[in-house]
Amino acid sequence: MLELHVTKRLGAVHVAAELACPSQGVVALFGRSGAGKTSLVNMLAGLLRPDSGRIALRDAVLFDSASGIDLPPERRRIGYVFQEGRLFPHMRVRENLLYGWRRAPADERRIRLAEVVDLLGLETLLERRPGALSGGEKQRVALGRALLANPRLLLMDEPLASLDQARKQEVLPFVERLRDDLDLPIVYVSHAMEEIVRLADTLVLVSDGRVVASGSVEEMTSRLDLRPLTGRYEAGTVIAATVAGHDPRDDLSDLAFAGGLLTVPRLDLPVGTHLRLRIRARDVALSLERPRGLSIQNVFPATVVDIGEEEGAQLDVRLDVEGAALWARITGRAKRQLALAPGTRIYALVKSAALDRHALGRQPAGGRFLAPGSKLNGA
Amino acid sequence: MLELSAAEISALQLSLQVGVWSVLGSLLPALAVAWLLARRNFPGKLLLDGLVHLPLVVPPVVVGYLLLVLLGRNGPLGRLLDAWFGLTVAFTWQGAAIAAAVMGFPLIVRAMRLSLEAVDTRLEAAARTLGAPRWEVFATVTLPLMAPGVLTGAILGFARALGEFGATITFVSNIPGETRTLPLALYTFTQTPDGEVAALRLAVISVVLALLALGASELLARRLQRRLSA
């Protein structure tokens, strides 16, 4: 368990956050810049002292203003990957990597240099100096350095934010490997929903220094009341699915989810692989009757659950597809013409092209956190 | 002609000795003061800042005189030094080193403070999350990163010590073999009839010495810079 309830005055922002979540898997802190996400992780790391409150990780109390406990950062054993890397410029990559490892208690050194070098692909960088590394390489080294300190919790503060799209795609798979191969809880700060959907199990929404809501990524992205915070343009739901089969002739794959089979462009993944899909509201259309003669392949019977406020000319409709939540973005006129209301039976049309690899993320399988070296279930 | 006379060798040796000891003795206190000024806020900070910089702005003779009053045989600190360590600094080369150290101190502190202020405290925070306590962070991250500033400060202090004249002659006088450093020897020759050639030779020696120190510091600084940026 990770418990945190803290208050802190920081200029105009008054942080007053309460959070209790499983210290397992990836917990994402999501919010606009200036919402107080970084302040929260700095308080976890011991770099920022709360005015009052309590922070505990598993059975260790890190901070408690009532009993005067305030462990210094070096004794918290919490790894931190910063947005800007923060590698030591006067040390080679190897020395950077070993900085925390040398200072970790000998009996807690589970992760070794060779493993991290292997996991993050750092062989060729070891003798270089940070000044000679690219942005993506720097972040990989920073990641390795934090891991080698053998922390009990890993904080990642927008580790990809300073990278361009190509570098992001270079580093993201390494973060995924770390999530899947190591039994290390991660708190991941981001304002990019894509990254969160791909990486996180638990989503914590932060706004104005407060924790507004927290829960599983699937649940949180389907809640209408949180839409102003999760972002309108990015609006969409996350659903869990499994690779059900491939059609090599048409280069398509079938994915099974609660609402049926979804056809997408061929995925290079074995049958049985768990996936997480993000379906954007603007990629879902509605029809009162089962359409015929339509290019859209994915049609699901659904029930209207909820209808959002009209913003501009558009509004979002929340659908239930056999237990899976879907959003559709339609115009206000379409809503009136179709006479939509909660309970209306309807057909949801999902463009298969909307499900690109970008939106893929592995589903949190029970067997995700394995001892290093063992294989993933079904992968 | 190129051979150095005994008096010249003595002055040269004495200058080097005074320069090295004044710098070595200043480094730690200067580091402490630079750290206080760069990183801490405390009542009296402005006063400390002013006090440290005083030798830069008052005439050296005044500094020498104050040292004489404080550290002379009958001065309050001089008596303590005598009673505790049996040490007399007035009119000795140690006194010359102290005078040079006091005069060079603001230069050393300034260089160190600037380089310390340029050290990214976020790197220090990162080091602490990696398990290093404060003092270890200072030794392994802060100090190596401010090394160019420490070097610059040391060279400046050393150069200042080689050129020190006013405070030295006031505090420890002009005793051959004991306190007669290069500038004092040069001054002595200018006061002697037919001393022009000897004075010129000492001037050349001083210039060469200064150039050597500058060259050495430049080489070291480049090596440090390469380590930091490459």
mmCIF file with all atom_site columns, N, CA and C in Angstrom, chain A residues 93-144:
data_model
loop_
_atom_site.group_PDB
_atom_site.id
_atom_site.type_symbol
_atom_site.label_atom_id
_atom_site.label_alt_id
_atom_site.label_comp_id
_atom_site.label_asym_id
_atom_site.label_entity_id
_atom_site.label_seq_id
_atom_site.pdbx_PDB_ins_code
_atom_site.Cartn_x
_atom_site.Cartn_y
_atom_site.Cartn_z
_atom_site.occupancy
_atom_site.B_iso_or_equiv
_atom_site.pdbx_formal_charge
_atom_site.auth_seq_id
_atom_site.auth_comp_id
_atom_site.auth_asym_id
_atom_site.auth_atom_id
_atom_site.pdbx_PDB_model_num
ATOM 1   N N  . VAL A 1 93  ? 29.072 6.986  -18.056 1.00 0.00 ? 93  VAL A N  1
ATOM 2   C CA . VAL A 1 93  ? 27.776 6.323  -17.896 1.00 0.00 ? 93  VAL A CA 1
ATOM 3   C C  . VAL A 1 93  ? 27.872 5.201  -16.856 1.00 0.00 ? 93  VAL A C  1
ATOM 4   N N  . ARG A 1 94  ? 28.956 4.436  -16.903 1.00 0.00 ? 94  ARG A N  1
ATOM 5   C CA . ARG A 1 94  ? 29.097 3.325  -15.962 1.00 0.00 ? 94  ARG A CA 1
ATOM 6   C C  . ARG A 1 94  ? 29.091 3.829  -14.512 1.00 0.00 ? 94  ARG A C  1
ATOM 7   N N  . GLU A 1 95  ? 29.830 4.917  -14.271 1.00 0.00 ? 95  GLU A N  1
ATOM 8   C CA . GLU A 1 95  ? 29.869 5.452  -12.903 1.00 0.00 ? 95  GLU A CA 1
ATOM 9   C C  . GLU A 1 95  ? 28.523 6.018  -12.493 1.00 0.00 ? 95  GLU A C  1
ATOM 10  N N  . ASN A 1 96  ? 27.843 6.637  -13.447 1.00 0.00 ? 96  ASN A N  1
ATOM 11  C CA . ASN A 1 96  ? 26.496 7.126  -13.173 1.00 0.00 ? 96  ASN A CA 1
ATOM 12  C C  . ASN A 1 96  ? 25.592 5.980  -12.747 1.00 0.00 ? 96  ASN A C  1
ATOM 13  N N  . LEU A 1 97  ? 25.660 4.885  -13.515 1.00 0.00 ? 97  LEU A N  1
ATOM 14  C CA . LEU A 1 97  ? 24.792 3.737  -13.239 1.00 0.00 ? 97  LEU A CA 1
ATOM 15  C C  . LEU A 1 97  ? 25.066 3.152  -11.862 1.00 0.00 ? 97  LEU A C  1
ATOM 16  N N  . LEU A 1 98  ? 26.353 3.125  -11.497 1.00 0.00 ? 98  LEU A N  1
ATOM 17  C CA . LEU A 1 98  ? 26.719 2.453  -10.250 1.00 0.00 ? 98  LEU A CA 1
ATOM 18  C C  . LEU A 1 98  ? 26.609 3.369  -9.025  1.00 0.00 ? 98  LEU A C  1
ATOM 19  N N  . TYR A 1 99  ? 26.298 4.639  -9.258  1.00 0.00 ? 99  TYR A N  1
ATOM 20  C CA . TYR A 1 99  ? 26.290 5.594  -8.127  1.00 0.00 ? 99  TYR A CA 1
ATOM 21  C C  . TYR A 1 99  ? 25.339 5.140  -7.018  1.00 0.00 ? 99  TYR A C  1
ATOM 22  N N  . GLY A 1 100 ? 24.135 4.776  -7.396  1.00 0.00 ? 100 GLY A N  1
ATOM 23  C CA . GLY A 1 100 ? 23.163 4.350  -6.395  1.00 0.00 ? 100 GLY A CA 1
ATOM 24  C C  . GLY A 1 100 ? 23.404 2.914  -5.940  1.00 0.00 ? 100 GLY A C  1
ATOM 25  N N  . TRP A 1 101 ? 23.869 2.089  -6.863  1.00 0.00 ? 101 TRP A N  1
ATOM 26  C CA . TRP A 1 101 ? 24.107 0.673  -6.543  1.00 0.00 ? 101 TRP A CA 1
ATOM 27  C C  . TRP A 1 101 ? 25.129 0.552  -5.427  1.00 0.00 ? 101 TRP A C  1
ATOM 28  N N  . ARG A 1 102 ? 26.207 1.350  -5.521  1.00 0.00 ? 102 ARG A N  1
ATOM 29  C CA . ARG A 1 102 ? 27.259 1.293  -4.498  1.00 0.00 ? 102 ARG A CA 1
ATOM 30  C C  . ARG A 1 102 ? 26.726 1.697  -3.138  1.00 0.00 ? 102 ARG A C  1
ATOM 31  N N  . ARG A 1 103 ? 25.684 2.493  -3.120  1.00 0.00 ? 103 ARG A N  1
ATOM 32  C CA . ARG A 1 103 ? 25.168 3.012  -1.857  1.00 0.00 ? 103 ARG A CA 1
ATOM 33  C C  . ARG A 1 103 ? 23.975 2.234  -1.339  1.00 0.00 ? 103 ARG A C  1
ATOM 34  N N  . ALA A 1 104 ? 23.508 1.259  -2.106  1.00 0.00 ? 104 ALA A N  1
ATOM 35  C CA . ALA A 1 104 ? 22.390 0.425  -1.647  1.00 0.00 ? 104 ALA A CA 1
ATOM 36  C C  . ALA A 1 104 ? 22.935 -0.621 -0.680  1.00 0.00 ? 104 ALA A C  1
ATOM 37  N N  . PRO A 1 105 ? 22.150 -0.969 0.349   1.00 0.00 ? 105 PRO A N  1
ATOM 38  C CA . PRO A 1 105 ? 22.610 -2.013 1.270   1.00 0.00 ? 105 PRO A CA 1
ATOM 39  C C  . PRO A 1 105 ? 22.906 -3.293 0.500   1.00 0.00 ? 105 PRO A C  1
ATOM 40  N N  . ALA A 1 106 ? 24.001 -3.972 0.845   1.00 0.00 ? 106 ALA A N  1
ATOM 41  C CA . ALA A 1 106 ? 24.465 -5.122 0.066   1.00 0.00 ? 106 ALA A CA 1
ATOM 42  C C  . ALA A 1 106 ? 23.390 -6.201 -0.063  1.00 0.00 ? 106 ALA A C  1
ATOM 43  N N  . ASP A 1 107 ? 22.601 -6.410 1.002   1.00 0.00 ? 107 ASP A N  1
ATOM 44  C CA . ASP A 1 107 ? 21.616 -7.495 0.940   1.00 0.00 ? 107 ASP A CA 1
ATOM 45  C C  . ASP A 1 107 ? 20.351 -7.081 0.187   1.00 0.00 ? 107 ASP A C  1
ATOM 46  N N  . GLU A 1 108 ? 20.278 -5.841 -0.265  1.00 0.00 ? 108 GLU A N  1
ATOM 47  C CA . GLU A 1 108 ? 19.103 -5.425 -1.037  1.00 0.00 ? 108 GLU A CA 1
ATOM 48  C C  . GLU A 1 108 ? 19.433 -5.201 -2.507  1.00 0.00 ? 108 GLU A C  1
ATOM 49  N N  . ARG A 1 109 ? 20.640 -5.598 -2.906  1.00 0.00 ? 109 ARG A N  1
ATOM 50  C CA . ARG A 1 109 ? 21.017 -5.404 -4.303  1.00 0.00 ? 109 ARG A CA 1
ATOM 51  C C  . ARG A 1 109 ? 20.520 -6.579 -5.145  1.00 0.00 ? 109 ARG A C  1
ATOM 52  N N  . ARG A 1 110 ? 19.263 -6.532 -5.523  1.00 0.00 ? 110 ARG A N  1
ATOM 53  C CA . ARG A 1 110 ? 18.707 -7.623 -6.319  1.00 0.00 ? 110 ARG A CA 1
ATOM 54  C C  . ARG A 1 110 ? 19.046 -7.442 -7.796  1.00 0.00 ? 110 ARG A C  1
ATOM 55  N N  . ILE A 1 111 ? 19.044 -6.192 -8.234  1.00 0.00 ? 111 ILE A N  1
ATOM 56  C CA . ILE A 1 111 ? 19.296 -5.913 -9.647  1.00 0.00 ? 111 ILE A CA 1
ATOM 57  C C  . ILE A 1 111 ? 20.768 -5.578 -9.829  1.00 0.00 ? 111 ILE A C  1
ATOM 58  N N  . ARG A 1 112 ? 21.377 -6.182 -10.834 1.00 0.00 ? 112 ARG A N  1
ATOM 59  C CA . ARG A 1 112 ? 22.801 -5.964 -11.063 1.00 0.00 ? 112 ARG A CA 1
ATOM 60  C C  . ARG A 1 112 ? 23.037 -5.182 -12.355 1.00 0.00 ? 112 ARG A C  1
ATOM 61  N N  . LEU A 1 113 ? 24.257 -4.653 -12.457 1.00 0.00 ? 113 LEU A N  1
ATOM 62  C CA . LEU A 1 113 ? 24.614 -3.833 -13.615 1.00 0.00 ? 113 LEU A CA 1
ATOM 63  C C  . LEU A 1 113 ? 24.360 -4.572 -14.928 1.00 0.00 ? 113 LEU A C  1
ATOM 64  N N  . ALA A 1 114 ? 24.809 -5.837 -14.998 1.00 0.00 ? 114 ALA A N  1
ATOM 65  C CA . ALA A 1 114 ? 24.684 -6.577 -16.253 1.00 0.00 ? 114 ALA A CA 1
ATOM 66  C C  . ALA A 1 114 ? 23.222 -6.675 -16.691 1.00 0.00 ? 114 ALA A C  1
ATOM 67  N N  . GLU A 1 115 ? 22.327 -6.899 -15.720 1.00 0.00 ? 115 GLU A N  1
ATOM 68  C CA . GLU A 1 115 ? 20.907 -7.039 -16.063 1.00 0.00 ? 115 GLU A CA 1
ATOM 69  C C  . GLU A 1 115 ? 20.347 -5.733 -16.610 1.00 0.00 ? 115 GLU A C  1
ATOM 70  N N  . VAL A 1 116 ? 20.683 -4.639 -15.946 1.00 0.00 ? 116 VAL A N  1
ATOM 71  C CA . VAL A 1 116 ? 20.155 -3.341 -16.373 1.00 0.00 ? 116 VAL A CA 1
ATOM 72  C C  . VAL A 1 116 ? 20.713 -2.956 -17.741 1.00 0.00 ? 116 VAL A C  1
ATOM 73  N N  . VAL A 1 117 ? 22.007 -3.207 -17.929 1.00 0.00 ? 117 VAL A N  1
ATOM 74  C CA . VAL A 1 117 ? 22.630 -2.904 -19.217 1.00 0.00 ? 117 VAL A CA 1
ATOM 75  C C  . VAL A 1 117 ? 21.921 -3.682 -20.316 1.00 0.00 ? 117 VAL A C  1
ATOM 76  N N  . ASP A 1 118 ? 21.576 -4.934 -20.001 1.00 0.00 ? 118 ASP A N  1
ATOM 77  C CA . ASP A 1 118 ? 20.884 -5.780 -20.945 1.00 0.00 ? 118 ASP A CA 1
ATOM 78  C C  . ASP A 1 118 ? 19.465 -5.282 -21.197 1.00 0.00 ? 118 ASP A C  1
ATOM 79  N N  . LEU A 1 119 ? 18.758 -5.001 -20.116 1.00 0.00 ? 119 LEU A N  1
ATOM 80  C CA . LEU A 1 119 ? 17.347 -4.588 -20.191 1.00 0.00 ? 119 LEU A CA 1
ATOM 81  C C  . LEU A 1 119 ? 17.189 -3.295 -20.987 1.00 0.00 ? 119 LEU A C  1
ATOM 82  N N  . LEU A 1 120 ? 18.120 -2.365 -20.778 1.00 0.00 ? 120 LEU A N  1
ATOM 83  C CA . LEU A 1 120 ? 17.971 -1.040 -21.378 1.00 0.00 ? 120 LEU A CA 1
ATOM 84  C C  . LEU A 1 120 ? 18.873 -0.822 -22.596 1.00 0.00 ? 120 LEU A C  1
ATOM 85  N N  . GLY A 1 121 ? 19.605 -1.863 -22.973 1.00 0.00 ? 121 GLY A N  1
ATOM 86  C CA . GLY A 1 121 ? 20.460 -1.745 -24.152 1.00 0.00 ? 121 GLY A CA 1
ATOM 87  C C  . GLY A 1 121 ? 21.538 -0.686 -24.003 1.00 0.00 ? 121 GLY A C  1
ATOM 88  N N  . LEU A 1 122 ? 22.328 -0.769 -22.943 1.00 0.00 ? 122 LEU A N  1
ATOM 89  C CA . LEU A 1 122 ? 23.302 0.294  -22.655 1.00 0.00 ? 122 LEU A CA 1
ATOM 90  C C  . LEU A 1 122 ? 24.755 -0.096 -22.941 1.00 0.00 ? 122 LEU A C  1
ATOM 91  N N  . GLU A 1 123 ? 24.974 -1.312 -23.492 1.00 0.00 ? 123 GLU A N  1
ATOM 92  C CA . GLU A 1 123 ? 26.351 -1.810 -23.656 1.00 0.00 ? 123 GLU A CA 1
ATOM 93  C C  . GLU A 1 123 ? 27.277 -0.782 -24.268 1.00 0.00 ? 123 GLU A C  1
ATOM 94  N N  . THR A 1 124 ? 26.831 -0.184 -25.372 1.00 0.00 ? 124 THR A N  1
ATOM 95  C CA . THR A 1 124 ? 27.741 0.676  -26.127 1.00 0.00 ? 124 THR A CA 1
ATOM 96  C C  . THR A 1 124 ? 27.924 2.052  -25.490 1.00 0.00 ? 124 THR A C  1
ATOM 97  N N  . LEU A 1 125 ? 27.141 2.323  -24.450 1.00 0.00 ? 125 LEU A N  1
ATOM 98  C CA . LEU A 1 125 ? 27.205 3.673  -23.861 1.00 0.00 ? 125 LEU A CA 1
ATOM 99  C C  . LEU A 1 125 ? 28.082 3.744  -22.621 1.00 0.00 ? 125 LEU A C  1
ATOM 100 N N  . LEU A 1 126 ? 28.462 2.586  -22.072 1.00 0.00 ? 126 LEU A N  1
ATOM 101 C CA . LEU A 1 126 ? 29.048 2.555  -20.730 1.00 0.00 ? 126 LEU A CA 1
ATOM 102 C C  . LEU A 1 126 ? 30.235 3.481  -20.527 1.00 0.00 ? 126 LEU A C  1
ATOM 103 N N  . GLU A 1 127 ? 31.097 3.600  -21.543 1.00 0.00 ? 127 GLU A N  1
ATOM 104 C CA . GLU A 1 127 ? 32.311 4.402  -21.350 1.00 0.00 ? 127 GLU A CA 1
ATOM 105 C C  . GLU A 1 127 ? 32.127 5.844  -21.811 1.00 0.00 ? 127 GLU A C  1
ATOM 106 N N  . ARG A 1 128 ? 30.926 6.183  -22.264 1.00 0.00 ? 128 ARG A N  1
ATOM 107 C CA . ARG A 1 128 ? 30.700 7.557  -22.734 1.00 0.00 ? 128 ARG A CA 1
ATOM 108 C C  . ARG A 1 128 ? 30.391 8.471  -21.554 1.00 0.00 ? 128 ARG A C  1
ATOM 109 N N  . ARG A 1 129 ? 30.473 9.754  -21.829 1.00 0.00 ? 129 ARG A N  1
ATOM 110 C CA . ARG A 1 129 ? 30.058 10.743 -20.834 1.00 0.00 ? 129 ARG A CA 1
ATOM 111 C C  . ARG A 1 129 ? 28.688 11.276 -21.216 1.00 0.00 ? 129 ARG A C  1
ATOM 112 N N  . PRO A 1 130 ? 27.898 11.701 -20.213 1.00 0.00 ? 130 PRO A N  1
ATOM 113 C CA . PRO A 1 130 ? 26.515 12.125 -20.500 1.00 0.00 ? 130 PRO A CA 1
ATOM 114 C C  . PRO A 1 130 ? 26.420 13.190 -21.588 1.00 0.00 ? 130 PRO A C  1
ATOM 115 N N  . GLY A 1 131 ? 27.433 14.082 -21.658 1.00 0.00 ? 131 GLY A N  1
ATOM 116 C CA . GLY A 1 131 ? 27.393 15.141 -22.656 1.00 0.00 ? 131 GLY A CA 1
ATOM 117 C C  . GLY A 1 131 ? 27.353 14.611 -24.075 1.00 0.00 ? 131 GLY A C  1
ATOM 118 N N  . ALA A 1 132 ? 27.807 13.357 -24.265 1.00 0.00 ? 132 ALA A N  1
ATOM 119 C CA . ALA A 1 132 ? 27.882 12.789 -25.611 1.00 0.00 ? 132 ALA A CA 1
ATOM 120 C C  . ALA A 1 132 ? 26.675 11.907 -25.926 1.00 0.00 ? 132 ALA A C  1
ATOM 121 N N  . LEU A 1 133 ? 25.649 11.937 -25.072 1.00 0.00 ? 133 LEU A N  1
ATOM 122 C CA . LEU A 1 133 ? 24.483 11.074 -25.294 1.00 0.00 ? 133 LEU A CA 1
ATOM 123 C C  . LEU A 1 133 ? 23.325 11.870 -25.898 1.00 0.00 ? 133 LEU A C  1
ATOM 124 N N  . SER A 1 134 ? 22.487 11.170 -26.652 1.00 0.00 ? 134 SER A N  1
ATOM 125 C CA . SER A 1 134 ? 21.262 11.796 -27.156 1.00 0.00 ? 134 SER A CA 1
ATOM 126 C C  . SER A 1 134 ? 20.231 11.835 -26.034 1.00 0.00 ? 134 SER A C  1
ATOM 127 N N  . GLY A 1 135 ? 19.145 12.565 -26.253 1.00 0.00 ? 135 GLY A N  1
ATOM 128 C CA . GLY A 1 135 ? 18.107 12.691 -25.232 1.00 0.00 ? 135 GLY A CA 1
ATOM 129 C C  . GLY A 1 135 ? 17.543 11.344 -24.797 1.00 0.00 ? 135 GLY A C  1
ATOM 130 N N  . GLY A 1 136 ? 17.275 10.492 -25.782 1.00 0.00 ? 136 GLY A N  1
ATOM 131 C CA . GLY A 1 136 ? 16.708 9.180  -25.475 1.00 0.00 ? 136 GLY A CA 1
ATOM 132 C C  . GLY A 1 136 ? 17.685 8.314  -24.703 1.00 0.00 ? 136 GLY A C  1
ATOM 133 N N  . GLU A 1 137 ? 18.955 8.379  -25.100 1.00 0.00 ? 137 GLU A N  1
ATOM 134 C CA . GLU A 1 137 ? 19.987 7.600  -24.398 1.00 0.00 ? 137 GLU A CA 1
ATOM 135 C C  . GLU A 1 137 ? 20.125 8.069  -22.964 1.00 0.00 ? 137 GLU A C  1
ATOM 136 N N  . LYS A 1 138 ? 20.082 9.392  -22.784 1.00 0.00 ? 138 LYS A N  1
ATOM 137 C CA . LYS A 1 138 ? 20.191 9.944  -21.429 1.00 0.00 ? 138 LYS A CA 1
ATOM 138 C C  . LYS A 1 138 ? 19.081 9.397  -20.529 1.00 0.00 ? 138 LYS A C  1
ATOM 139 N N  . GLN A 1 139 ? 17.852 9.386  -21.061 1.00 0.00 ? 139 GLN A N  1
ATOM 140 C CA . GLN A 1 139 ? 16.737 8.916  -20.241 1.00 0.00 ? 139 GLN A CA 1
ATOM 141 C C  . GLN A 1 139 ? 16.865 7.436  -19.926 1.00 0.00 ? 139 GLN A C  1
ATOM 142 N N  . ARG A 1 140 ? 17.400 6.663  -20.864 1.00 0.00 ? 140 ARG A N  1
ATOM 143 C CA . ARG A 1 140 ? 17.602 5.236  -20.585 1.00 0.00 ? 140 ARG A CA 1
ATOM 144 C C  . ARG A 1 140 ? 18.635 5.054  -19.480 1.00 0.00 ? 140 ARG A C  1
ATOM 145 N N  . VAL A 1 141 ? 19.706 5.852  -19.537 1.00 0.00 ? 141 VAL A N  1
ATOM 146 C CA . VAL A 1 141 ? 20.731 5.753  -18.492 1.00 0.00 ? 141 VAL A CA 1
ATOM 147 C C  . VAL A 1 141 ? 20.149 6.190  -17.144 1.00 0.00 ? 141 VAL A C  1
ATOM 148 N N  . ALA A 1 142 ? 19.356 7.262  -17.171 1.00 0.00 ? 142 ALA A N  1
ATOM 149 C CA . ALA A 1 142 ? 18.745 7.743  -15.925 1.00 0.00 ? 142 ALA A CA 1
ATOM 150 C C  . ALA A 1 142 ? 17.842 6.665  -15.322 1.00 0.00 ? 142 ALA A C  1
ATOM 151 N N  . LEU A 1 143 ? 17.141 5.983  -16.201 1.00 0.00 ? 143 LEU A N  1
ATOM 152 C CA . LEU A 1 143 ? 16.269 4.885  -15.780 1.00 0.00 ? 143 LEU A CA 1
ATOM 153 C C  . LEU A 1 143 ? 17.097 3.772  -15.136 1.00 0.00 ? 143 LEU A C  1
ATOM 154 N N  . GLY A 1 144 ? 18.190 3.416  -15.804 1.00 0.00 ? 144 GLY A N  1
ATOM 155 C CA . GLY A 1 144 ? 19.059 2.358  -15.294 1.00 0.00 ? 144 GLY A CA 1
ATOM 156 C C  . GLY A 1 144 ? 19.689 2.742  -13.971 1.00 0.00 ? 144 GLY A C  1
#
